mmCIF file of C-alpha atoms in Angstrom:
data_model
loop_
_atom_site.group_PDB
_atom_site.id
_atom_site.type_symbol
_atom_site.label_atom_id
_atom_site.label_comp_id
_atom_site.label_asym_id
_atom_site.label_seq_id
_atom_site.Cartn_x
_atom_site.Cartn_y
_atom_site.Cartn_z
ATOM 1 C CA UNK A 6 -34.033 -2.415 -196.776
ATOM 2 C CA UNK A 7 -36.793 -1.597 -199.345
ATOM 3 C CA UNK A 8 -39.020 -4.401 -198.086
ATOM 4 C CA UNK A 9 -38.968 -2.962 -194.483
ATOM 5 C CA UNK A 10 -39.810 0.502 -195.755
ATOM 6 C CA UNK A 11 -42.705 -0.927 -197.776
ATOM 7 C CA UNK A 12 -43.953 -2.872 -194.753
ATOM 8 C CA UNK A 13 -44.075 0.342 -192.676
ATOM 9 C CA UNK A 14 -45.692 2.262 -195.567
ATOM 10 C CA UNK A 15 -48.364 -0.487 -195.576
ATOM 11 C CA UNK A 16 -48.966 0.075 -191.904
ATOM 12 C CA UNK A 17 -49.310 3.825 -192.557
ATOM 13 C CA UNK A 18 -51.802 3.263 -195.296
ATOM 14 C CA UNK A 19 -53.819 0.924 -192.972
ATOM 15 C CA UNK A 20 -53.599 3.692 -190.269
ATOM 16 C CA UNK A 21 -55.098 6.266 -192.557
ATOM 17 C CA UNK A 22 -57.859 3.864 -193.541
ATOM 18 C CA UNK A 23 -58.668 2.888 -189.971
ATOM 19 C CA UNK A 24 -58.448 6.610 -188.960
ATOM 20 C CA UNK A 25 -61.457 7.354 -191.172
ATOM 21 C CA UNK A 26 -63.739 5.541 -188.772
ATOM 22 C CA UNK A 27 -66.291 7.906 -187.302
ATOM 23 C CA UNK A 28 -65.575 7.032 -183.667
ATOM 24 C CA UNK A 29 -61.842 7.608 -184.125
ATOM 25 C CA UNK A 30 -62.451 10.980 -185.767
ATOM 26 C CA UNK A 31 -64.741 12.100 -183.013
ATOM 27 C CA UNK A 32 -62.059 11.389 -180.433
ATOM 28 C CA UNK A 33 -59.299 12.894 -182.656
ATOM 29 C CA UNK A 34 -57.425 9.662 -182.869
ATOM 30 C CA UNK A 35 -54.783 10.565 -185.445
ATOM 31 C CA UNK A 36 -53.334 8.108 -187.971
ATOM 32 C CA UNK A 37 -49.933 8.481 -186.155
ATOM 33 C CA UNK A 38 -51.264 7.018 -182.933
ATOM 34 C CA UNK A 39 -53.004 4.222 -184.880
ATOM 35 C CA UNK A 40 -49.642 3.637 -186.626
ATOM 36 C CA UNK A 41 -47.731 3.062 -183.487
ATOM 37 C CA UNK A 42 -50.427 0.692 -182.179
ATOM 38 C CA UNK A 43 -50.211 -1.341 -185.289
ATOM 39 C CA UNK A 44 -46.424 -1.353 -185.057
ATOM 40 C CA UNK A 45 -46.532 -2.498 -181.419
ATOM 41 C CA UNK A 46 -48.957 -5.249 -182.192
ATOM 42 C CA UNK A 47 -46.718 -6.462 -184.965
ATOM 43 C CA UNK A 48 -43.604 -6.240 -182.779
ATOM 44 C CA UNK A 49 -45.100 -8.524 -180.231
ATOM 45 C CA UNK A 50 -46.702 -11.056 -182.476
ATOM 46 C CA UNK A 51 -45.190 -11.621 -185.961
ATOM 47 C CA UNK A 52 -41.923 -9.689 -185.720
ATOM 48 C CA UNK A 53 -39.896 -12.894 -185.138
ATOM 49 C CA UNK A 54 -40.843 -14.085 -188.565
ATOM 50 C CA UNK A 55 -39.414 -10.906 -190.193
ATOM 51 C CA UNK A 56 -36.420 -11.508 -192.422
ATOM 52 C CA UNK A 57 -33.279 -9.821 -191.161
ATOM 53 C CA UNK A 58 -32.934 -7.936 -194.431
ATOM 54 C CA UNK A 59 -36.133 -6.006 -193.592
ATOM 55 C CA UNK A 60 -34.911 -4.582 -190.296
ATOM 56 C CA UNK A 61 -32.806 -1.803 -191.699
ATOM 57 C CA UNK A 62 -35.830 -0.515 -193.541
ATOM 58 C CA UNK A 63 -37.814 -0.295 -190.375
ATOM 59 C CA UNK A 64 -34.946 1.435 -188.587
ATOM 60 C CA UNK A 65 -34.636 3.802 -191.515
ATOM 61 C CA UNK A 66 -38.308 4.835 -191.061
ATOM 62 C CA UNK A 67 -37.963 5.277 -187.297
ATOM 63 C CA UNK A 68 -34.910 7.596 -187.739
ATOM 64 C CA UNK A 69 -34.572 9.171 -191.179
ATOM 65 C CA UNK A 70 -38.174 9.296 -192.135
ATOM 66 C CA UNK A 71 -39.005 10.754 -188.706
ATOM 67 C CA UNK A 72 -36.381 13.484 -189.184
ATOM 68 C CA UNK A 73 -37.684 14.307 -192.638
ATOM 69 C CA UNK A 74 -41.230 14.397 -191.247
ATOM 70 C CA UNK A 75 -40.316 16.825 -188.469
ATOM 71 C CA UNK A 76 -38.472 19.018 -190.952
ATOM 72 C CA UNK A 77 -41.552 19.199 -193.210
ATOM 73 C CA UNK A 78 -43.690 19.859 -190.223
ATOM 74 C CA UNK A 79 -42.290 23.288 -190.313
ATOM 75 C CA UNK A 80 -44.707 24.059 -193.142
ATOM 76 C CA UNK A 81 -47.497 24.113 -190.575
ATOM 77 C CA UNK A 82 -45.895 26.884 -188.627
ATOM 78 C CA UNK A 83 -44.390 30.346 -188.935
ATOM 79 C CA UNK A 84 -42.133 32.432 -186.793
ATOM 80 C CA UNK A 85 -45.107 34.410 -185.748
ATOM 81 C CA UNK A 86 -46.286 31.238 -184.025
ATOM 82 C CA UNK A 87 -42.894 30.954 -182.232
ATOM 83 C CA UNK A 88 -43.346 34.446 -180.960
ATOM 84 C CA UNK A 89 -46.732 33.484 -179.616
ATOM 85 C CA UNK A 90 -45.231 30.742 -177.499
ATOM 86 C CA UNK A 91 -43.009 33.312 -175.842
ATOM 87 C CA UNK A 92 -40.564 33.195 -172.993
ATOM 88 C CA UNK A 93 -42.626 30.707 -170.984
ATOM 89 C CA UNK A 94 -41.820 27.823 -173.315
ATOM 90 C CA UNK A 95 -38.148 28.452 -173.230
ATOM 91 C CA UNK A 96 -37.926 28.877 -169.384
ATOM 92 C CA UNK A 97 -40.094 25.721 -168.748
ATOM 93 C CA UNK A 98 -37.997 23.754 -171.164
ATOM 94 C CA UNK A 99 -34.807 24.770 -169.414
ATOM 95 C CA UNK A 100 -36.192 23.845 -165.951
ATOM 96 C CA UNK A 101 -37.475 20.543 -167.212
ATOM 97 C CA UNK A 102 -34.237 19.536 -168.896
ATOM 98 C CA UNK A 103 -32.045 20.533 -165.931
ATOM 99 C CA UNK A 104 -34.202 19.019 -163.147
ATOM 100 C CA UNK A 105 -34.850 15.760 -165.041
ATOM 101 C CA UNK A 106 -31.246 15.096 -165.746
ATOM 102 C CA UNK A 107 -29.863 16.109 -162.285
ATOM 103 C CA UNK A 108 -32.790 14.398 -160.554
ATOM 104 C CA UNK A 109 -32.299 11.147 -162.624
ATOM 105 C CA UNK A 110 -28.632 11.039 -161.705
ATOM 106 C CA UNK A 111 -29.545 11.466 -157.990
ATOM 107 C CA UNK A 112 -32.217 8.835 -158.161
ATOM 108 C CA UNK A 113 -29.810 6.501 -159.979
ATOM 109 C CA UNK A 114 -27.360 6.825 -157.143
ATOM 110 C CA UNK A 115 -30.076 6.034 -154.629
ATOM 111 C CA UNK A 116 -30.960 2.886 -156.653
ATOM 112 C CA UNK A 117 -27.246 2.089 -156.869
ATOM 113 C CA UNK A 118 -27.550 1.863 -160.675
ATOM 114 C CA UNK A 119 -24.802 1.893 -163.178
ATOM 115 C CA UNK A 120 -23.685 5.500 -163.620
ATOM 116 C CA UNK A 121 -23.787 5.504 -167.392
ATOM 117 C CA UNK A 122 -27.193 3.872 -167.630
ATOM 118 C CA UNK A 123 -28.698 6.351 -165.145
ATOM 119 C CA UNK A 124 -27.176 9.263 -167.096
ATOM 120 C CA UNK A 125 -28.394 8.023 -170.466
ATOM 121 C CA UNK A 126 -31.891 7.363 -169.201
ATOM 122 C CA UNK A 127 -32.016 10.817 -167.578
ATOM 123 C CA UNK A 128 -30.821 12.604 -170.730
ATOM 124 C CA UNK A 129 -33.327 10.670 -172.850
ATOM 125 C CA UNK A 130 -36.202 11.507 -170.590
ATOM 126 C CA UNK A 131 -35.138 15.116 -170.125
ATOM 127 C CA UNK A 132 -34.586 16.138 -173.731
ATOM 128 C CA UNK A 133 -35.703 14.280 -176.821
ATOM 129 C CA UNK A 134 -35.774 10.557 -176.135
ATOM 130 C CA UNK A 135 -33.729 8.149 -178.235
ATOM 131 C CA UNK A 136 -31.954 10.900 -180.214
ATOM 132 C CA UNK A 137 -30.671 12.389 -176.941
ATOM 133 C CA UNK A 138 -29.558 8.949 -175.656
ATOM 134 C CA UNK A 139 -27.605 8.290 -178.845
ATOM 135 C CA UNK A 140 -26.035 11.781 -178.619
ATOM 136 C CA UNK A 141 -25.036 11.329 -175.036
ATOM 137 C CA UNK A 142 -23.735 7.786 -175.783
ATOM 138 C CA UNK A 143 -21.452 9.225 -178.416
ATOM 139 C CA UNK A 144 -20.105 11.609 -175.837
ATOM 140 C CA UNK A 145 -19.629 9.284 -172.803
ATOM 141 C CA UNK A 146 -18.599 6.263 -174.969
ATOM 142 C CA UNK A 147 -20.358 3.548 -172.920
ATOM 143 C CA UNK A 148 -21.243 -0.051 -173.700
ATOM 144 C CA UNK A 149 -23.971 -0.571 -176.371
ATOM 145 C CA UNK A 150 -26.341 -2.601 -174.176
ATOM 146 C CA UNK A 151 -26.595 0.372 -171.747
ATOM 147 C CA UNK A 152 -27.757 2.534 -174.689
ATOM 148 C CA UNK A 153 -30.328 -0.070 -175.683
ATOM 149 C CA UNK A 154 -31.729 -0.190 -172.153
ATOM 150 C CA UNK A 155 -32.063 3.588 -171.974
ATOM 151 C CA UNK A 156 -33.685 3.767 -175.325
ATOM 152 C CA UNK A 157 -36.143 1.035 -174.232
ATOM 153 C CA UNK A 158 -37.205 3.035 -171.173
ATOM 154 C CA UNK A 159 -37.744 6.186 -173.246
ATOM 155 C CA UNK A 160 -39.927 4.402 -175.792
ATOM 156 C CA UNK A 161 -42.084 2.646 -173.221
ATOM 157 C CA UNK A 162 -42.858 5.564 -170.874
ATOM 158 C CA UNK A 163 -42.910 8.135 -173.726
ATOM 159 C CA UNK A 164 -45.467 6.022 -175.515
ATOM 160 C CA UNK A 165 -47.625 5.622 -172.354
ATOM 161 C CA UNK A 166 -47.551 9.414 -171.869
ATOM 162 C CA UNK A 167 -48.380 10.006 -175.496
ATOM 163 C CA UNK A 168 -51.595 8.096 -174.994
ATOM 164 C CA UNK A 169 -52.341 9.416 -171.530
ATOM 165 C CA UNK A 170 -52.100 13.145 -172.335
ATOM 166 C CA UNK A 171 -54.971 13.329 -174.935
ATOM 167 C CA UNK A 172 -57.165 11.205 -172.704
ATOM 168 C CA UNK A 173 -56.382 13.319 -169.619
ATOM 169 C CA UNK A 174 -56.975 16.570 -171.481
ATOM 170 C CA UNK A 175 -60.243 15.604 -173.143
ATOM 171 C CA UNK A 176 -61.530 14.132 -169.913
ATOM 172 C CA UNK A 177 -60.996 17.387 -168.095
ATOM 173 C CA UNK A 178 -58.380 16.038 -165.788
ATOM 174 C CA UNK A 179 -55.811 18.666 -166.791
ATOM 175 C CA UNK A 180 -57.099 22.183 -166.188
ATOM 176 C CA UNK A 181 -55.001 23.811 -168.792
ATOM 177 C CA UNK A 182 -55.788 26.145 -171.727
ATOM 178 C CA UNK A 183 -54.809 25.044 -175.235
ATOM 179 C CA UNK A 184 -51.678 27.222 -175.140
ATOM 180 C CA UNK A 185 -50.681 25.835 -171.684
ATOM 181 C CA UNK A 186 -51.455 22.239 -172.803
ATOM 182 C CA UNK A 187 -49.127 22.788 -175.803
ATOM 183 C CA UNK A 188 -46.366 23.964 -173.595
ATOM 184 C CA UNK A 189 -47.027 21.075 -171.138
ATOM 185 C CA UNK A 190 -46.903 18.517 -173.904
ATOM 186 C CA UNK A 191 -43.841 19.846 -175.725
ATOM 187 C CA UNK A 192 -41.895 20.320 -172.469
ATOM 188 C CA UNK A 193 -42.552 16.901 -170.969
ATOM 189 C CA UNK A 194 -43.110 14.197 -173.646
ATOM 190 C CA UNK A 195 -40.070 12.200 -174.469
ATOM 191 C CA UNK A 196 -39.692 11.783 -178.186
ATOM 192 C CA UNK A 197 -40.449 14.385 -180.840
ATOM 193 C CA UNK A 198 -42.762 11.851 -182.383
ATOM 194 C CA UNK A 199 -44.581 11.479 -179.077
ATOM 195 C CA UNK A 200 -45.102 15.280 -178.927
ATOM 196 C CA UNK A 201 -46.343 15.327 -182.586
ATOM 197 C CA UNK A 202 -48.670 12.286 -181.983
ATOM 198 C CA UNK A 203 -50.209 13.563 -178.741
ATOM 199 C CA UNK A 204 -50.495 17.070 -180.093
ATOM 200 C CA UNK A 205 -52.318 16.046 -183.149
ATOM 201 C CA UNK A 206 -54.780 13.980 -181.105
ATOM 202 C CA UNK A 207 -55.661 17.149 -179.168
ATOM 203 C CA UNK A 208 -56.031 19.563 -182.109
ATOM 204 C CA UNK A 209 -53.922 21.855 -184.216
ATOM 205 C CA UNK A 210 -53.703 24.716 -181.711
ATOM 206 C CA UNK A 211 -52.147 22.449 -179.090
ATOM 207 C CA UNK A 212 -50.005 20.640 -181.603
ATOM 208 C CA UNK A 213 -48.432 23.767 -183.024
ATOM 209 C CA UNK A 214 -47.425 24.982 -179.608
ATOM 210 C CA UNK A 215 -46.279 21.534 -178.501
ATOM 211 C CA UNK A 216 -43.975 20.929 -181.477
ATOM 212 C CA UNK A 217 -42.319 24.330 -181.125
ATOM 213 C CA UNK A 218 -41.737 23.921 -177.374
ATOM 214 C CA UNK A 219 -40.493 20.372 -178.067
ATOM 215 C CA UNK A 220 -38.039 21.622 -180.713
ATOM 216 C CA UNK A 221 -36.691 24.261 -178.407
ATOM 217 C CA UNK A 222 -36.126 21.424 -175.898
ATOM 218 C CA UNK A 223 -34.371 19.412 -178.678
ATOM 219 C CA UNK A 224 -32.020 22.388 -179.277
ATOM 220 C CA UNK A 225 -31.060 22.164 -175.637
ATOM 221 C CA UNK A 226 -29.371 18.925 -176.429
ATOM 222 C CA UNK A 227 -26.344 20.825 -177.838
ATOM 223 C CA UNK A 228 -25.407 22.591 -174.581
ATOM 224 C CA UNK A 229 -26.123 19.486 -172.585
ATOM 225 C CA UNK A 230 -23.802 17.469 -174.807
ATOM 226 C CA UNK A 231 -21.096 20.096 -174.497
ATOM 227 C CA UNK A 232 -21.418 20.012 -170.729
ATOM 228 C CA UNK A 233 -21.184 16.156 -170.817
ATOM 229 C CA UNK A 234 -18.171 16.247 -172.933
ATOM 230 C CA UNK A 235 -16.438 18.621 -170.366
ATOM 231 C CA UNK A 236 -17.640 16.294 -167.538
ATOM 232 C CA UNK A 237 -16.328 13.218 -169.314
ATOM 233 C CA UNK A 238 -12.926 14.870 -169.792
ATOM 234 C CA UNK A 239 -12.714 15.678 -166.177
ATOM 235 C CA UNK A 240 -13.801 12.194 -165.230
ATOM 236 C CA UNK A 241 -11.244 10.612 -167.448
ATOM 237 C CA UNK A 242 -8.583 12.821 -166.106
ATOM 238 C CA UNK A 243 -9.464 11.924 -162.481
ATOM 239 C CA UNK A 244 -9.566 8.204 -163.360
ATOM 240 C CA UNK A 245 -6.326 8.496 -165.376
ATOM 241 C CA UNK A 246 -7.938 7.056 -168.543
ATOM 242 C CA UNK A 247 -7.060 7.838 -172.097
ATOM 243 C CA UNK A 248 -10.549 7.697 -173.598
ATOM 244 C CA UNK A 249 -11.020 9.815 -176.616
ATOM 245 C CA UNK A 250 -13.350 12.746 -176.463
ATOM 246 C CA UNK A 251 -16.838 11.991 -177.689
ATOM 247 C CA UNK A 252 -18.140 13.520 -180.808
ATOM 248 C CA UNK A 253 -21.101 15.820 -180.270
ATOM 249 C CA UNK A 254 -24.185 14.676 -182.057
ATOM 250 C CA UNK A 255 -26.060 17.819 -183.084
ATOM 251 C CA UNK A 256 -29.626 17.328 -184.063
ATOM 252 C CA UNK A 257 -29.569 18.864 -187.482
ATOM 253 C CA UNK A 258 -33.139 17.971 -188.201
ATOM 254 C CA UNK A 259 -34.128 20.621 -185.637
ATOM 255 C CA UNK A 260 -32.114 23.166 -187.619
ATOM 256 C CA UNK A 261 -33.928 22.080 -190.769
ATOM 257 C CA UNK A 262 -37.300 22.347 -188.954
ATOM 258 C CA UNK A 263 -36.548 25.951 -188.052
ATOM 259 C CA UNK A 264 -35.316 26.750 -191.549
ATOM 260 C CA UNK A 265 -38.565 25.490 -193.035
ATOM 261 C CA UNK A 266 -40.521 27.599 -190.564
ATOM 262 C CA UNK A 267 -38.517 30.606 -191.732
ATOM 263 C CA UNK A 268 -39.284 29.879 -195.320
ATOM 264 C CA UNK A 269 -42.913 29.336 -194.601
ATOM 265 C CA UNK A 270 -43.137 32.594 -192.704
ATOM 266 C CA UNK A 271 -42.715 34.475 -196.042
ATOM 267 C CA UNK A 272 -45.908 32.831 -197.399
ATOM 268 C CA UNK A 273 -44.312 32.109 -200.833
ATOM 269 C CA UNK A 274 -46.131 28.913 -201.728
ATOM 270 C CA UNK A 275 -49.789 28.488 -202.675
ATOM 271 C CA UNK A 276 -52.016 27.299 -199.853
ATOM 272 C CA UNK A 277 -53.074 24.184 -201.878
ATOM 273 C CA UNK A 278 -49.460 23.151 -202.310
ATOM 274 C CA UNK A 279 -48.682 23.622 -198.595
ATOM 275 C CA UNK A 280 -51.755 21.464 -197.812
ATOM 276 C CA UNK A 281 -50.419 18.734 -200.011
ATOM 277 C CA UNK A 282 -47.037 18.883 -198.272
ATOM 278 C CA UNK A 283 -48.735 18.778 -194.877
ATOM 279 C CA UNK A 284 -50.763 15.605 -195.986
ATOM 280 C CA UNK A 285 -47.608 13.942 -197.158
ATOM 281 C CA UNK A 286 -45.915 14.919 -193.967
ATOM 282 C CA UNK A 287 -48.583 13.339 -191.895
ATOM 283 C CA UNK A 288 -48.074 10.124 -193.850
ATOM 284 C CA UNK A 289 -44.324 10.256 -193.155
ATOM 285 C CA UNK A 290 -44.794 10.795 -189.491
ATOM 286 C CA UNK A 291 -47.302 7.903 -189.413
ATOM 287 C CA UNK A 292 -44.654 5.707 -190.965
ATOM 288 C CA UNK A 293 -42.178 6.874 -188.319
ATOM 289 C CA UNK A 294 -44.658 6.090 -185.526
ATOM 290 C CA UNK A 295 -45.398 2.599 -186.939
ATOM 291 C CA UNK A 296 -41.638 1.905 -187.160
ATOM 292 C CA UNK A 297 -41.148 3.165 -183.587
ATOM 293 C CA UNK A 298 -43.953 0.761 -182.487
ATOM 294 C CA UNK A 299 -42.413 -2.060 -184.534
ATOM 295 C CA UNK A 300 -39.293 -1.784 -182.460
ATOM 296 C CA UNK A 301 -41.070 -1.887 -179.073
ATOM 297 C CA UNK A 302 -40.778 -5.561 -178.285
ATOM 298 C CA UNK A 303 -41.437 -6.733 -174.765
ATOM 299 C CA UNK A 304 -38.678 -9.435 -175.129
ATOM 300 C CA UNK A 305 -36.048 -6.670 -175.366
ATOM 301 C CA UNK A 306 -36.632 -5.510 -171.892
ATOM 302 C CA UNK A 307 -36.554 -8.754 -169.940
ATOM 303 C CA UNK A 308 -32.684 -8.792 -169.765
ATOM 304 C CA UNK A 309 -32.391 -5.235 -168.545
ATOM 305 C CA UNK A 310 -33.505 -5.682 -164.994
ATOM 306 C CA UNK A 311 -35.911 -3.440 -163.062
ATOM 307 C CA UNK A 312 -33.809 -0.524 -161.940
ATOM 308 C CA UNK A 313 -33.616 1.407 -165.208
ATOM 309 C CA UNK A 314 -37.423 1.182 -165.531
ATOM 310 C CA UNK A 315 -37.912 2.226 -161.960
ATOM 311 C CA UNK A 316 -35.775 5.305 -162.691
ATOM 312 C CA UNK A 317 -37.673 5.986 -165.899
ATOM 313 C CA UNK A 318 -40.913 5.663 -164.082
ATOM 314 C CA UNK A 319 -39.827 8.111 -161.419
ATOM 315 C CA UNK A 320 -38.790 10.678 -164.089
ATOM 316 C CA UNK A 321 -42.031 10.135 -166.012
ATOM 317 C CA UNK A 322 -43.918 10.935 -162.771
ATOM 318 C CA UNK A 323 -41.829 14.134 -162.469
ATOM 319 C CA UNK A 324 -42.477 15.082 -166.062
ATOM 320 C CA UNK A 325 -46.210 14.542 -165.693
ATOM 321 C CA UNK A 326 -46.653 16.083 -162.312
ATOM 322 C CA UNK A 327 -43.875 18.741 -162.248
ATOM 323 C CA UNK A 328 -44.511 19.690 -165.842
ATOM 324 C CA UNK A 329 -48.235 20.233 -165.019
ATOM 325 C CA UNK A 330 -47.306 22.552 -162.174
ATOM 326 C CA UNK A 331 -44.956 24.565 -164.274
ATOM 327 C CA UNK A 332 -47.390 24.843 -167.177
ATOM 328 C CA UNK A 333 -50.241 25.730 -164.878
ATOM 329 C CA UNK A 334 -48.574 28.269 -162.657
ATOM 330 C CA UNK A 335 -45.394 29.468 -164.509
ATOM 331 C CA UNK A 336 -46.539 29.635 -168.083
ATOM 332 C CA UNK A 337 -49.309 32.197 -167.449
ATOM 333 C CA UNK A 338 -46.756 34.705 -166.119
ATOM 334 C CA UNK A 339 -45.535 35.193 -169.752
ATOM 335 C CA UNK A 340 -48.625 34.409 -171.773
#
């Protein structure tokens, strides 16, 4: 496993080095985005030559390192920042989660998709990407390949949106204030890593709002999984099956993130020490992004068929378009 971790750390170091280029600095191209690009290039070129013993290390970076990076990201924020986001972030998050999941289930029926695949894809798009898919899978207890397909759709369209948002914002296509853009990004980007990456590419003010709104959205995974558990119990009863009740997968890293924000709100650590933590945290998140890219291989998607990707594309259009309308017209009501 260590070799895989060192490989991803090497990608992160290269990302920091490349990120020092003047052009990339001018367009706020963060090391995290460079990291996922390097990872994707590797995944679709040399990945087949990777020893199997290295794979656990890459997966460790895309999961455990990411969670640690998000927890430490709390040192950039305080609860005063959370108050500044206000009611609008919570309301928009709730609307996005509910409409994306319910809309995805409906579109899945129109496409005559497998029910579980449609549900997993919708939950992943609506809440927090792969973590939400895995949480839902542990509740509905479906076949592993359906989970893999759902995760693949989230990674693809979430990554596309992560690149699109900074370009659209800096090009003036999105007529949003920094506060509104932060709400828009946090409420609509798939993965936590995507929100962090896109937010950093657009500036600290947007990033801080985006990550808070995104983490509020992550916390909504808990009630969604509880509802899913109840739905599965009813479905099993109706179908006269004896499937065990799924275990709820609570995103504890989100709780840790909030705990760090609380600690940081007391301003107990020297500013220089906090700056060092933030620099280290950026490196961890860059590792996570590189690992995420390294798992984005085109070959994995060929066996899945088109329907899950059509569904994910429709949901992504809703997140981009519907989320923009909510951020533009609903967010100002509480800002």
